[in-house]
Tab-separated table of C-alpha atoms in Angstrom:
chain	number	residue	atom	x	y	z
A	1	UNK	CA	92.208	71.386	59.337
A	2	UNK	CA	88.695	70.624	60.869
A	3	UNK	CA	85.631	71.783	58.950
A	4	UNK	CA	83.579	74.815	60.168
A	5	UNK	CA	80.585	74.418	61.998
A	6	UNK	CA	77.994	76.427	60.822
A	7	UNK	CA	74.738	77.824	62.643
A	8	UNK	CA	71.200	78.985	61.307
A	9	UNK	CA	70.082	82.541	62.669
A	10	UNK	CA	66.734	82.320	63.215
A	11	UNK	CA	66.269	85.549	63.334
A	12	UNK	CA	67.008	85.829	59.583
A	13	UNK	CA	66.496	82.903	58.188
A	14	UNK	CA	62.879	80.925	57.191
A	15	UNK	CA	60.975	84.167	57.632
A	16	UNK	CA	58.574	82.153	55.711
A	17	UNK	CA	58.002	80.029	58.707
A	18	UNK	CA	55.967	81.709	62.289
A	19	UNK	CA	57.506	81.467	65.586
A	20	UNK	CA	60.929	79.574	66.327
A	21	UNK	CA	59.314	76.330	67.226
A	22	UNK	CA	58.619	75.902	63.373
A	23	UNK	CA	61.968	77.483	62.481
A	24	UNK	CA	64.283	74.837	64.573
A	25	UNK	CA	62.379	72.393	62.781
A	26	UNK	CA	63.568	73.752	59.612
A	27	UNK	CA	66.824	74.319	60.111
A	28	UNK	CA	66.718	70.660	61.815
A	29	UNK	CA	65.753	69.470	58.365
A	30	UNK	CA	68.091	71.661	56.355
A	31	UNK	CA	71.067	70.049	58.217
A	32	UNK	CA	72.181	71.980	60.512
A	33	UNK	CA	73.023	71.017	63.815
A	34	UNK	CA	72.999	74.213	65.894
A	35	UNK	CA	71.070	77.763	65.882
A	36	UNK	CA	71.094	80.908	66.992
A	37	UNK	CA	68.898	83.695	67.655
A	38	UNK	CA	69.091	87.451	68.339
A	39	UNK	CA	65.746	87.435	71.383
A	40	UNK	CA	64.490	84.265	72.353
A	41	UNK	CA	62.370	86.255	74.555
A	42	UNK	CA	58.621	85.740	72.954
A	43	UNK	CA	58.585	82.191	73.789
A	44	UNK	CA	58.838	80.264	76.866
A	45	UNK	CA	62.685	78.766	77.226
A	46	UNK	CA	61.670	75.560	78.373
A	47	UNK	CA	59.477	75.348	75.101
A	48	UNK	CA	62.445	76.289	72.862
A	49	UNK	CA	64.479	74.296	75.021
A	50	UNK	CA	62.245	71.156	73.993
A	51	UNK	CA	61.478	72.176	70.525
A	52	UNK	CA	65.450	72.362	69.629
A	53	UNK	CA	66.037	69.023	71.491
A	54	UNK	CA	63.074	67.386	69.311
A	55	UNK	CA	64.861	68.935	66.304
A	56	UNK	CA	68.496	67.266	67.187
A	57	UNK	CA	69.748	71.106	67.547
A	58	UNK	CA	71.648	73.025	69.930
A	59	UNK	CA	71.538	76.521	70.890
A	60	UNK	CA	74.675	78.080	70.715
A	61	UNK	CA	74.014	82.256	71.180
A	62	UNK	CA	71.781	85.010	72.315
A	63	UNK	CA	71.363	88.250	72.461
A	64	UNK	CA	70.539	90.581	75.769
A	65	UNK	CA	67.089	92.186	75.574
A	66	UNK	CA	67.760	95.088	72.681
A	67	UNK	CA	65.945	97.415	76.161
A	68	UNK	CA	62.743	99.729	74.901
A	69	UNK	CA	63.045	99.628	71.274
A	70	UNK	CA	59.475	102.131	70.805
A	71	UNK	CA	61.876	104.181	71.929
A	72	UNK	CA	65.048	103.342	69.686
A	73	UNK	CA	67.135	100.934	71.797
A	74	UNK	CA	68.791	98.580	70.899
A	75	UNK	CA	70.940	97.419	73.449
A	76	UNK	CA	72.084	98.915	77.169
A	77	UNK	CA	75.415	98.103	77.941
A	78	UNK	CA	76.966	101.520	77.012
A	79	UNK	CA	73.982	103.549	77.324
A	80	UNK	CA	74.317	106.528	80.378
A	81	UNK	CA	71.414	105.832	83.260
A	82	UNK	CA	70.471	102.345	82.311
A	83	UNK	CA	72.736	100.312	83.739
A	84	UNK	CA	70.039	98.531	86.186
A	85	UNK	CA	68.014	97.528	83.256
A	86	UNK	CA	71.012	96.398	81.512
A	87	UNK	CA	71.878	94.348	84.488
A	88	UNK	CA	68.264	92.949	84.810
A	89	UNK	CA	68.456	92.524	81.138
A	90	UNK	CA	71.545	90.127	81.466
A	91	UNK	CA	69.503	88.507	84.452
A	92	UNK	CA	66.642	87.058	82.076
A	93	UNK	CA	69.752	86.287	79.053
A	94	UNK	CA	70.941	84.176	81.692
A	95	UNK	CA	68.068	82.400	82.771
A	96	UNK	CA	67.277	81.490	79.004
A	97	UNK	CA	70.985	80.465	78.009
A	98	UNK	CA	70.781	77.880	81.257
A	99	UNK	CA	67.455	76.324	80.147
A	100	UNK	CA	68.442	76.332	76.614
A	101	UNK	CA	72.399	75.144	77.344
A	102	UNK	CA	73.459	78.186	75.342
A	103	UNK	CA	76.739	78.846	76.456
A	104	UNK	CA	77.389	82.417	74.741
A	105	UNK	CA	75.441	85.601	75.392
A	106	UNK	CA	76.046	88.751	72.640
A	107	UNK	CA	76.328	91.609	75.654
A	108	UNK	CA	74.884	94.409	73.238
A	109	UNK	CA	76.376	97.870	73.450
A	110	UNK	CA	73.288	99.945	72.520
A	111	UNK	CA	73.400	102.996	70.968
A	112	UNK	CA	74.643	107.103	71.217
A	113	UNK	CA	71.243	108.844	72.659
A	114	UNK	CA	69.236	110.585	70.306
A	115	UNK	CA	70.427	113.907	69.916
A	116	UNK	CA	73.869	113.161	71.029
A	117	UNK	CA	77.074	114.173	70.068
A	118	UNK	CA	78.921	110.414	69.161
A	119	UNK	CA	82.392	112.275	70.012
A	120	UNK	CA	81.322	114.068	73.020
A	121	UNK	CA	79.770	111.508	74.863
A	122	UNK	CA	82.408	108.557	73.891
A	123	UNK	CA	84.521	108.516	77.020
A	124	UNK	CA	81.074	108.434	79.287
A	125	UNK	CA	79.765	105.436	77.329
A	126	UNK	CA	82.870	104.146	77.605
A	127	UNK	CA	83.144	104.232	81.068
A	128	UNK	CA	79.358	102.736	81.642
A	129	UNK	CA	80.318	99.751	79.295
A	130	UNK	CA	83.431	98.917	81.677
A	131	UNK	CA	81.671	99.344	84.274
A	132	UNK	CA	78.818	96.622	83.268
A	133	UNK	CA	81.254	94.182	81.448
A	134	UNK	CA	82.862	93.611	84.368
A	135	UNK	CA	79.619	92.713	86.618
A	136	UNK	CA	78.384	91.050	83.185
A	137	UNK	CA	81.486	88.795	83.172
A	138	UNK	CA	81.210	88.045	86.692
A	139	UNK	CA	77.844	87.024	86.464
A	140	UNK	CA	78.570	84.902	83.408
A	141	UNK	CA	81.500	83.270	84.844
A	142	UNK	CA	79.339	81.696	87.617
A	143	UNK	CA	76.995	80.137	85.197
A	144	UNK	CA	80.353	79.059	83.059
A	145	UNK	CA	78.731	81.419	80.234
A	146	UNK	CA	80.852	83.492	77.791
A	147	UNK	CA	79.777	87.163	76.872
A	148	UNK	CA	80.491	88.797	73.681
A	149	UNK	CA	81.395	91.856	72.230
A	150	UNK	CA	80.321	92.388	68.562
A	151	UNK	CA	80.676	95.625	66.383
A	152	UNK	CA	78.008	96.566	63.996
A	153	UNK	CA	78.820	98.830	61.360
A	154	UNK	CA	78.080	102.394	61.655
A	155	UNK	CA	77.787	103.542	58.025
A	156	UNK	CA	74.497	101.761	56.817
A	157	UNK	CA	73.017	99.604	59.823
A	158	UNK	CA	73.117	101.395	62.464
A	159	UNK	CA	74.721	104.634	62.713
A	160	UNK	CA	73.993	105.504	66.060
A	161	UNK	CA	75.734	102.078	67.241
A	162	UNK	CA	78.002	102.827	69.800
A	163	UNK	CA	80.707	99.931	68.825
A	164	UNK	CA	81.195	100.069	65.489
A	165	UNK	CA	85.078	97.884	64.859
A	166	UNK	CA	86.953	95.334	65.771
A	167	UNK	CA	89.581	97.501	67.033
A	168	UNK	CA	87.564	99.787	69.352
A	169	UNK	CA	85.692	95.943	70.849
A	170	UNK	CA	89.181	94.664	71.138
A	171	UNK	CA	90.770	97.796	72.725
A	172	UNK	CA	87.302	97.761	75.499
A	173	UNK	CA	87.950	93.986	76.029
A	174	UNK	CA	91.522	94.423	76.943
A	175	UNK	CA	90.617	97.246	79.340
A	176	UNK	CA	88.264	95.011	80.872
A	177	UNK	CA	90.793	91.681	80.668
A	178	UNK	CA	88.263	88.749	81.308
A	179	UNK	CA	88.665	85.509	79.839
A	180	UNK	CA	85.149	85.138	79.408
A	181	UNK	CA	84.621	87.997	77.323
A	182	UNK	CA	85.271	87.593	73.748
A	183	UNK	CA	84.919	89.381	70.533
A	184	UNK	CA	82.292	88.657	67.747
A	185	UNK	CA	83.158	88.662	64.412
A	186	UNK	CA	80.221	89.511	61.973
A	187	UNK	CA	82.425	89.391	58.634
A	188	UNK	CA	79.709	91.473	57.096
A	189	UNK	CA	79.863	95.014	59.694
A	190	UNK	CA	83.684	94.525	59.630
A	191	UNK	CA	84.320	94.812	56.028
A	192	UNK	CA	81.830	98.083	55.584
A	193	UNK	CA	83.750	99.477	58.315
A	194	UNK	CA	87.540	98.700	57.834
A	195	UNK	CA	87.844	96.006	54.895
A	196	UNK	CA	91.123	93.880	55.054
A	197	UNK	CA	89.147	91.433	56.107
A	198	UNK	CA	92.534	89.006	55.693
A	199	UNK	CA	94.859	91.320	58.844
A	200	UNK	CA	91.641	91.830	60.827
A	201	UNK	CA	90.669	88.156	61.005
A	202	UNK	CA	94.644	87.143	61.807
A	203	UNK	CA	94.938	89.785	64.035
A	204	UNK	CA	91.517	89.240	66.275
A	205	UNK	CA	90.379	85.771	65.770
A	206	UNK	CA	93.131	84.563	68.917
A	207	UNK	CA	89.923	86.643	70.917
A	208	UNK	CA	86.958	85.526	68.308
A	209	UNK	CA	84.192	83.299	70.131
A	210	UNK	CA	81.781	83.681	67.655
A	211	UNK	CA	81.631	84.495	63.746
A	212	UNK	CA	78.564	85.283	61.785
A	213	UNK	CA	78.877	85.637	57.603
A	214	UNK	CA	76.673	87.863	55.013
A	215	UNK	CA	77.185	89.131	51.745
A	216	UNK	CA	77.841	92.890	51.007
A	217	UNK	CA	76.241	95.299	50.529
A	218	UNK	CA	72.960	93.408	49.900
A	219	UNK	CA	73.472	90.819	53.237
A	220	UNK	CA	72.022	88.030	51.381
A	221	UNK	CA	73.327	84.295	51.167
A	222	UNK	CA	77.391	84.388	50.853
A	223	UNK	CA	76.628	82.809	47.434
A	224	UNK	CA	74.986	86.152	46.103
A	225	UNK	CA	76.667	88.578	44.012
A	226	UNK	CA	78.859	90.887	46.042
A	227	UNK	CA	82.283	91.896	47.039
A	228	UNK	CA	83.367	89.308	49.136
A	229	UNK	CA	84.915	85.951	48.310
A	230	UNK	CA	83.264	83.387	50.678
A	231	UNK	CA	85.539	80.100	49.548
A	232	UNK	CA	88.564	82.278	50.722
A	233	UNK	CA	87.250	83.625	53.580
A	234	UNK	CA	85.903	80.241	55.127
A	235	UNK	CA	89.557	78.455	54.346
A	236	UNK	CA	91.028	81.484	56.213
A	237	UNK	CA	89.058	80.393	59.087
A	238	UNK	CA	90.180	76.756	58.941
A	239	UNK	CA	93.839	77.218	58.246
A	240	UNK	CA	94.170	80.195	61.066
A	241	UNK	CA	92.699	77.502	63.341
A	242	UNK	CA	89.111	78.053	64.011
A	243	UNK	CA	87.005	76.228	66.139
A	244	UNK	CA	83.888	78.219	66.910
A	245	UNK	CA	80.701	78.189	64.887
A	246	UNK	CA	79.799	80.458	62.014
A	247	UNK	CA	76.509	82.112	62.297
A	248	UNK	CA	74.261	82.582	58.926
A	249	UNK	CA	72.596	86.428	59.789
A	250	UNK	CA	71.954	86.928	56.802
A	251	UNK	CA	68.637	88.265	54.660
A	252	UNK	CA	67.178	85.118	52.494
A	253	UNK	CA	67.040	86.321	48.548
A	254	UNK	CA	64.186	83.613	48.195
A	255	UNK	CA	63.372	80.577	49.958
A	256	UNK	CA	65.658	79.833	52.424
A	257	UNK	CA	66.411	75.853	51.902
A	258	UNK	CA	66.726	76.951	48.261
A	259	UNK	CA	69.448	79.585	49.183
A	260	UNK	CA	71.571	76.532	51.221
A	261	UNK	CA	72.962	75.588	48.366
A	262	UNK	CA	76.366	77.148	49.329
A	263	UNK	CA	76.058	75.537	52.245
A	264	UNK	CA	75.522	71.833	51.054
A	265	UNK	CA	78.082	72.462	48.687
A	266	UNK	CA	80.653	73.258	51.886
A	267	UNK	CA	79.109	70.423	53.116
A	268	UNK	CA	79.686	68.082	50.665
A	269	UNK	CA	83.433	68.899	49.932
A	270	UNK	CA	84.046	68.858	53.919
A	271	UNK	CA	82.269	65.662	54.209
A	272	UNK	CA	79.558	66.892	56.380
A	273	UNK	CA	77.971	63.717	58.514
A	274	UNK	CA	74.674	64.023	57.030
A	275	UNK	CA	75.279	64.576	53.241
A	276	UNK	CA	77.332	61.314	53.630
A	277	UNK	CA	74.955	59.361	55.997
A	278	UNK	CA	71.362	60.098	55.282
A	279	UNK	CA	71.431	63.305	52.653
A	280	UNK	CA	70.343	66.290	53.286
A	281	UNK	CA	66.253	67.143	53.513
A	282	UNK	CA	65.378	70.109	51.143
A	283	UNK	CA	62.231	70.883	52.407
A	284	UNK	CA	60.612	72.306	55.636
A	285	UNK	CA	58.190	70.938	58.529
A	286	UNK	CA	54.645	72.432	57.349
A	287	UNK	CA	53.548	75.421	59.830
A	288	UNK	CA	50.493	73.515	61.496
A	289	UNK	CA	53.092	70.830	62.569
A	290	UNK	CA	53.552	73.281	65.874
């Protein structure tokens, strides 16, 4: 059984740290090998592009543009009348995952309209989504990109998200029955929503491109006191055959190279590369290093 291959969201983690040039550093020097982030969109993509080369990293997902979030977006794909900015939207998540070799894009959902009834206007958004997951995954497949799909729970992060579990993303990505369209896993939304974290991730990981890990309820380090058992869960992954990366979303409790200690522990007893070759660094590149 291969070891997982984790990722630093860097979106969450180093908070201490400004802008993502100073942030690949850091998770360059914390040992990871890849990243991830939720909106490159700030920064140039060439820049980032250079920055994670300099820092021996590889990008490995994005998000689509979250749309106007003054005005509580947060995503397009499902939302009624914006499907042209959802498709430009995709446009510019493409143009960043080819400059930064990124080969996943997170095709966000969005959320039920303000004032709307989530029952009443399911079938619509529905239908939208379909409709722009199909042009989304032809799109993708001529830039050999994959898009995914990835619930987020309903009862404390977002309750106006439109997909909210694994079985209403799986039942959508059937419908639309691409190969490049997968499901995200975020271990975190799926056990607030459904627990049986054990079925879910035997039944859905076959369609799993991408799985991201946080504590709950508090979403801090998967070390941190909470209801799930981290040890099992990661040994799932590996004996059911996993071969994607694992995504660390998750809220730092302190300083973030501090709170790695779970993860150079995994490390160690998987023989991670660098803990056997050259140790692991335990502190970051200073900010005015930019």
């Amino acid at each position: 059984m291969a070891p997982l291959r984790f990722s630093a969201n860097l979106s969450w983690l180093f908070p201490e740290l400004p802008g993502l040039p100073a942030r690949l550093r850091a998770a360059g020097s914390s040992g990871f090998e890849a990243v991830e982030v939720a909106w490159p969109y700030a920064e140039p993509p060439e820049a980032l592009a250079s920055a994670a080369r300099e820092a021996g990293l590889r990008l490995v997902l994005i998000n689509t543009p979250p749309g106007d979030q003054e005005k509580g977006e947060m995503g397009l794909g499902a939302v009624p009348g914006r499907q042209a900015a959802f498709r430009e939207g995709l446009e510019q998540a493409v143009r960043y995952a080819k400059a930064l070799g990124c080969p996943r894009i997170h095709l966000m959902a969005g959320r039920v309209p303000q004032g709307a009834d989530r029952i009443a206007v399911k079938a619509e958004m529905e239908i939208v989504f379909l409709e722009n997951l199909r042009h989304a995954a032809g799109v993708l497949a001529e830039e050999n990109l994959v898009g995914l799909l990835e619930p987020i729970n309903t009862r404390i992060t977002d309750p106006q998200y439109f997909l909210d579990t694994p079985q209403q993303a799986a039942a959508i990505l059937q419908k639309v029955g691409r190969p490049n369209l997968q499901l995200q896993m975020d271990i975190f939304h799926w056990q607030i929503m459904d627990g049986n974290l054990t079925g879910n991730i035997q039944e859905f990981l076959p369609i799993v491109g991408h799985v991201q890990v946080a504590q709950v309820p508090g979403r801090g380090e998967p070390s941190s006191p909470g209801e799930l058992n981290f040890p099992y869960l990661f040994q799932l992954l590996e004996d059911e055959g996993y071969k994607g990366f694992v995504g660390c979303e998750y809220q730092p409790r302190g300083d973030t190279v501090e709170g790695l200690s779970w993860l150079r522990s995994y490390w160690d007893r998987r023989g991670h590369p660098k803990v056997a070759s050259e140790g692991l660094h335990t502190t970051h590149m200073p900010p005015d290093s930019e």
